[in-house]
Every structure is written in structure tokens, then in C-alpha cells.
Short mmCIF file of C-alpha atoms and ligand atoms in Angstrom, two decimals:
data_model
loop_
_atom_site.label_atom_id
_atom_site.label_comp_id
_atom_site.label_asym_id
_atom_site.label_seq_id
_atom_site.Cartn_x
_atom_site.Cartn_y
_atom_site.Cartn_z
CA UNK R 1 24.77 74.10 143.81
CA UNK R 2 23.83 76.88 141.25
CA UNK R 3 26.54 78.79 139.86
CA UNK R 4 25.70 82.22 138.48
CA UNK R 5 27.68 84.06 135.97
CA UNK R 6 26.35 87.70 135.73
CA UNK R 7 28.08 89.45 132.25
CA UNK R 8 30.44 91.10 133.84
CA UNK R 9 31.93 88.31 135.93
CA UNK R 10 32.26 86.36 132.54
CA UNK R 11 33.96 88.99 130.95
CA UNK R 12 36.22 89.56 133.42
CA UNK R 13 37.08 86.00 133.34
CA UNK R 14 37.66 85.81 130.07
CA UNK R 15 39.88 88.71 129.92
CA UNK R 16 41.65 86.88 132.77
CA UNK R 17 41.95 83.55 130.91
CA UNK R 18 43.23 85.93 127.74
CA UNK R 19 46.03 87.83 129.71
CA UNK R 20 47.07 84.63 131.42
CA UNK R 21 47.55 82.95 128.06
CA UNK R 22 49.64 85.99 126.39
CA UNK R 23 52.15 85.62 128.91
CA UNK R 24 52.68 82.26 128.71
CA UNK R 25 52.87 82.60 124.63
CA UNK R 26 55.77 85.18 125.37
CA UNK R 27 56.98 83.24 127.73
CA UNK R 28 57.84 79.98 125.54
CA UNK R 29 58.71 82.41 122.62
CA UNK R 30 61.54 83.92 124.57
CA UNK R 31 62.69 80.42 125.74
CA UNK R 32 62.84 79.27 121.97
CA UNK R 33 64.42 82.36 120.83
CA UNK R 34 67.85 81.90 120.22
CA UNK R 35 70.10 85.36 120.70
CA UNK R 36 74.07 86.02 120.85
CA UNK R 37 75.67 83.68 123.15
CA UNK R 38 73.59 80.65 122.93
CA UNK R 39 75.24 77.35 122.92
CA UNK R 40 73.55 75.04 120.37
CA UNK R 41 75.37 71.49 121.02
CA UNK R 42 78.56 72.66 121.61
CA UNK R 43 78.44 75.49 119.35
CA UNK R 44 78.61 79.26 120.33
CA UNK R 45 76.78 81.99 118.96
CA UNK R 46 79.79 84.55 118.62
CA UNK R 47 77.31 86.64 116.92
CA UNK R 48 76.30 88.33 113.20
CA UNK R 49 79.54 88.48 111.00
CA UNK R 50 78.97 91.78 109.56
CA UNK R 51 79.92 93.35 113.61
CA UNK R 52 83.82 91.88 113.31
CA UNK R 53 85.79 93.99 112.13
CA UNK R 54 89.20 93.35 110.23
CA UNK R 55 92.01 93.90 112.35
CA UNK R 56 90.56 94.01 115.58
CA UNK R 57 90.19 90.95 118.61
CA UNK R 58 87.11 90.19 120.69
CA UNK R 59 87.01 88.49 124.05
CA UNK R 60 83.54 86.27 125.05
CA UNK R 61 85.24 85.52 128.31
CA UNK R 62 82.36 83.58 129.10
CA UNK R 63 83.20 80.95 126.66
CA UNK R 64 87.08 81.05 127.31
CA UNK R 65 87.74 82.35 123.47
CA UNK R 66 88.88 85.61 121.50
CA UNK R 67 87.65 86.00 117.59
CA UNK R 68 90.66 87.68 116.62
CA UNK R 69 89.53 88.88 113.20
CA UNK R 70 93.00 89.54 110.62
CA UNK R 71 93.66 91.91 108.11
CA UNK R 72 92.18 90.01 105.33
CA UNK R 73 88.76 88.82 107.24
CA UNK R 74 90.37 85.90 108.38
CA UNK R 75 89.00 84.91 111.53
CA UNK R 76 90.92 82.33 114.68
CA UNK R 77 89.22 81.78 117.78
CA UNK R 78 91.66 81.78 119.61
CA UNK R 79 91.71 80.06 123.69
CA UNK R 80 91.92 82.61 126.37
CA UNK R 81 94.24 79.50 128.23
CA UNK R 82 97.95 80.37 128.20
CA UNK R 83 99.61 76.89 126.82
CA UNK R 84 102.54 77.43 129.76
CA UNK R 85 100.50 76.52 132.45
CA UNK R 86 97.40 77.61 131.63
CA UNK R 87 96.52 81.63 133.05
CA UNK R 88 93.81 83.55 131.23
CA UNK R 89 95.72 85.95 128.80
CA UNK R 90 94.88 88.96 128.20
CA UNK R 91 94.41 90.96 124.89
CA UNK R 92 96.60 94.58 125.24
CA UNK R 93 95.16 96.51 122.50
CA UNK R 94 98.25 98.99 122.60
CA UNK R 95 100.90 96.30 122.12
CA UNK R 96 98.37 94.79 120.00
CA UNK R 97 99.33 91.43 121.25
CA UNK R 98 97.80 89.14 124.22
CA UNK R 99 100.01 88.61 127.39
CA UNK R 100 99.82 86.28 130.21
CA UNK R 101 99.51 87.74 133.59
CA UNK R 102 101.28 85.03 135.50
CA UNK R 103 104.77 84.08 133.93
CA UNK R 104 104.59 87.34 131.13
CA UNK R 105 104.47 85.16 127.88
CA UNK R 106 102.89 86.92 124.75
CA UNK R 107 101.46 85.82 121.76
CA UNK R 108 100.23 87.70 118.63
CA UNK R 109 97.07 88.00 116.82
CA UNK R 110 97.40 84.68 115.48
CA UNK R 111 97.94 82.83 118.86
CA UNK R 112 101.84 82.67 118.20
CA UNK R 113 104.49 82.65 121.30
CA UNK R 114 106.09 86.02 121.26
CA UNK R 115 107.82 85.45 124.26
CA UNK R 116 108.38 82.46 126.76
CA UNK R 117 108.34 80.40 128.53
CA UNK R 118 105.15 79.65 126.86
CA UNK R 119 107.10 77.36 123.66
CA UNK R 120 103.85 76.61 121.69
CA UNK R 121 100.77 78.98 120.58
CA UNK R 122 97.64 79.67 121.86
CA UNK R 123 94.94 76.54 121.06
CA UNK R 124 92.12 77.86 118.77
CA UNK R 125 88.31 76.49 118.13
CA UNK R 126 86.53 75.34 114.66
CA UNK R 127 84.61 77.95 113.76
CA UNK R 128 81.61 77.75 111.43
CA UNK R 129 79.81 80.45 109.59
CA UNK R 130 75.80 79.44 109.47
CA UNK R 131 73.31 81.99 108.29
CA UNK R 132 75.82 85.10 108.85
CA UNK R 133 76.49 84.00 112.77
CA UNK R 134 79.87 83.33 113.49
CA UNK R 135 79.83 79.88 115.51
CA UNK R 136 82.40 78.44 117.75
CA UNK R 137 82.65 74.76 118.59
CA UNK R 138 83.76 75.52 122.41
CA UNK R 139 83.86 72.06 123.34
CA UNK R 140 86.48 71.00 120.44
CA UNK R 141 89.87 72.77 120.96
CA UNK R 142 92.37 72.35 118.50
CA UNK R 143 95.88 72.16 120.15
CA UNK R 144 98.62 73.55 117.42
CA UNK R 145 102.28 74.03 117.53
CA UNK R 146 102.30 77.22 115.22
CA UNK R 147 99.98 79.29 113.49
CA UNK R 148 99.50 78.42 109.91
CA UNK R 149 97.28 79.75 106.96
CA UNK R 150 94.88 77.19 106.85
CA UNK R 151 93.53 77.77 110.45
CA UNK R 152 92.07 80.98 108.82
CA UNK R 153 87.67 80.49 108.45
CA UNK R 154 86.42 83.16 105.66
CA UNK R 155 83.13 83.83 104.86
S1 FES K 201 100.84 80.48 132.66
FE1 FES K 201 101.12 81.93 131.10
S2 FES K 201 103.22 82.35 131.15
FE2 FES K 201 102.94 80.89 132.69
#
């Protein structure tokens, strides 16, 4: 059996061959390409530091944490699990204080009980800062009594 290539056939091959092997190089690129909200053996890509502003939280629902960033750039990630009996709380950005939806109790920016009958504060995760990304070991949770100082990652 004879195969014949005429010039055009080949070229259109070849362009073929050339397409197919662009979108498999963007293909692996994007699947190597590490973004916001990766988790990188146990560690979450909250995102570039220079976004968090002082005196503000964030939620990442996703990964069950706020960043509550302080006044002085002092960051706590800080569980979204009420330590009563565990409800999602909820960050109210007018009372500037999260608040659990099932039993009412409220903590403050730092994770502290506010109110009952929640008696100890919010857990919190290591955070790391690598490269200007603010990383969050979601697998480690820290349980804590009270908020103190030394909780606080800086820059
Ligand atoms: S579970 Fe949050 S107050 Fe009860």
C-alpha cells in the first residue's frame, strides 16, 4: 500500500499536530499553576498580603476560616466553628463582631467570647507568610482558651 502525501495534506497535518500540541502545553501549564485558594499539603493560599487590609475580616468559607486582619497588621485566622457546639458564625460588619446563628454567642475580632454560652474563643490556624501569600495550615487548628498577643503572625 502506497501512501501519498500531496503538500497540502502535509501541511495541514502538521498544522494539526501543532494546534494539538499547544493545547496540551496550556493545558499542563494551567494544572501546574498555582492561584488563590490552592491547598499545598495542608496549607491554604489565603492570597497576596498587600490585599488585607488593617482592621477589616475576611471569610474563605470554603476553607472554614476568617483572616481577621487587626489594627496593627496583625493577622488570626480565625475558625468559622462556634466552640459551643459548633454552628458556622458569622462576621456582622456593623457590630463589628462575629455571632453564632444557633444559640446567639459572639466573639470579637480576636476570636474572644463576647457573649455565651459559648465559654471559650474561637480556635484559630498557623498561618505562614511565604513569598508575600498569606498561608493557612487548615488541617492544624489550634484550640485556645483566650486570645493572647502572641497568636498575632506579622509580616
Ligand atoms: S453553637 Fe454557637 S452558640 Fe451554640
Amino acid at each position: 500500500m502506497k501512501l501519498k502525501f500531496t503538500r497540502r495534506t502535509f501541511i495541514k497535518r502538521a498544522i494539526y499536530a501543532l494546534l494539538s500540541l499547544e493545547v496540551v502545553y496550556i493545558f499542563y501549564s494551567l494544572l501546574g499553576k498555582k492561584k488563590d485558594g490552592d491547598v499545598v499539603d495542608g496549607w491554604f493560599d489565603a492570597g497576596n498580603i498587600n490585599f488585607f487590609e488593617n482592621n477589616k475580616v475576611y471569610p474563605f468559607g470554603s476553607a472554614h476560616f476568617y483572616l481577621s486582619r487587626l489594627e496593627d497588621g496583625g493577622m488570626l485566622a480565625i475558625s468559622i466553628h462556634c466552640t459551643h457546639l459548633g454552628c458556622a458564625v458569622q462576621f456582622n460588619q456593623n457590630k463589628d463582631r462575629f455571632v453564632c446563628p444557633c444559640h446567639a454567642s459572639a466573639f470579637n475580632k480576636h476570636g474572644e467570647v463576647l457573649s455565651p454560652p459559648a465559654t471559650r474563643a474561637l480556635d484559630i490556624f498557623p498561618i505562614s507568610i511565604r513569598d508575600n501569600k498569606v498561608l493557612v495550615n487548615i488541617n492544624n487548628p489550634i484550640r485556645r482558651d483566650k486570645y493572647e498577643a502572641s497568636q498575632l503572625t506579622y509580616v
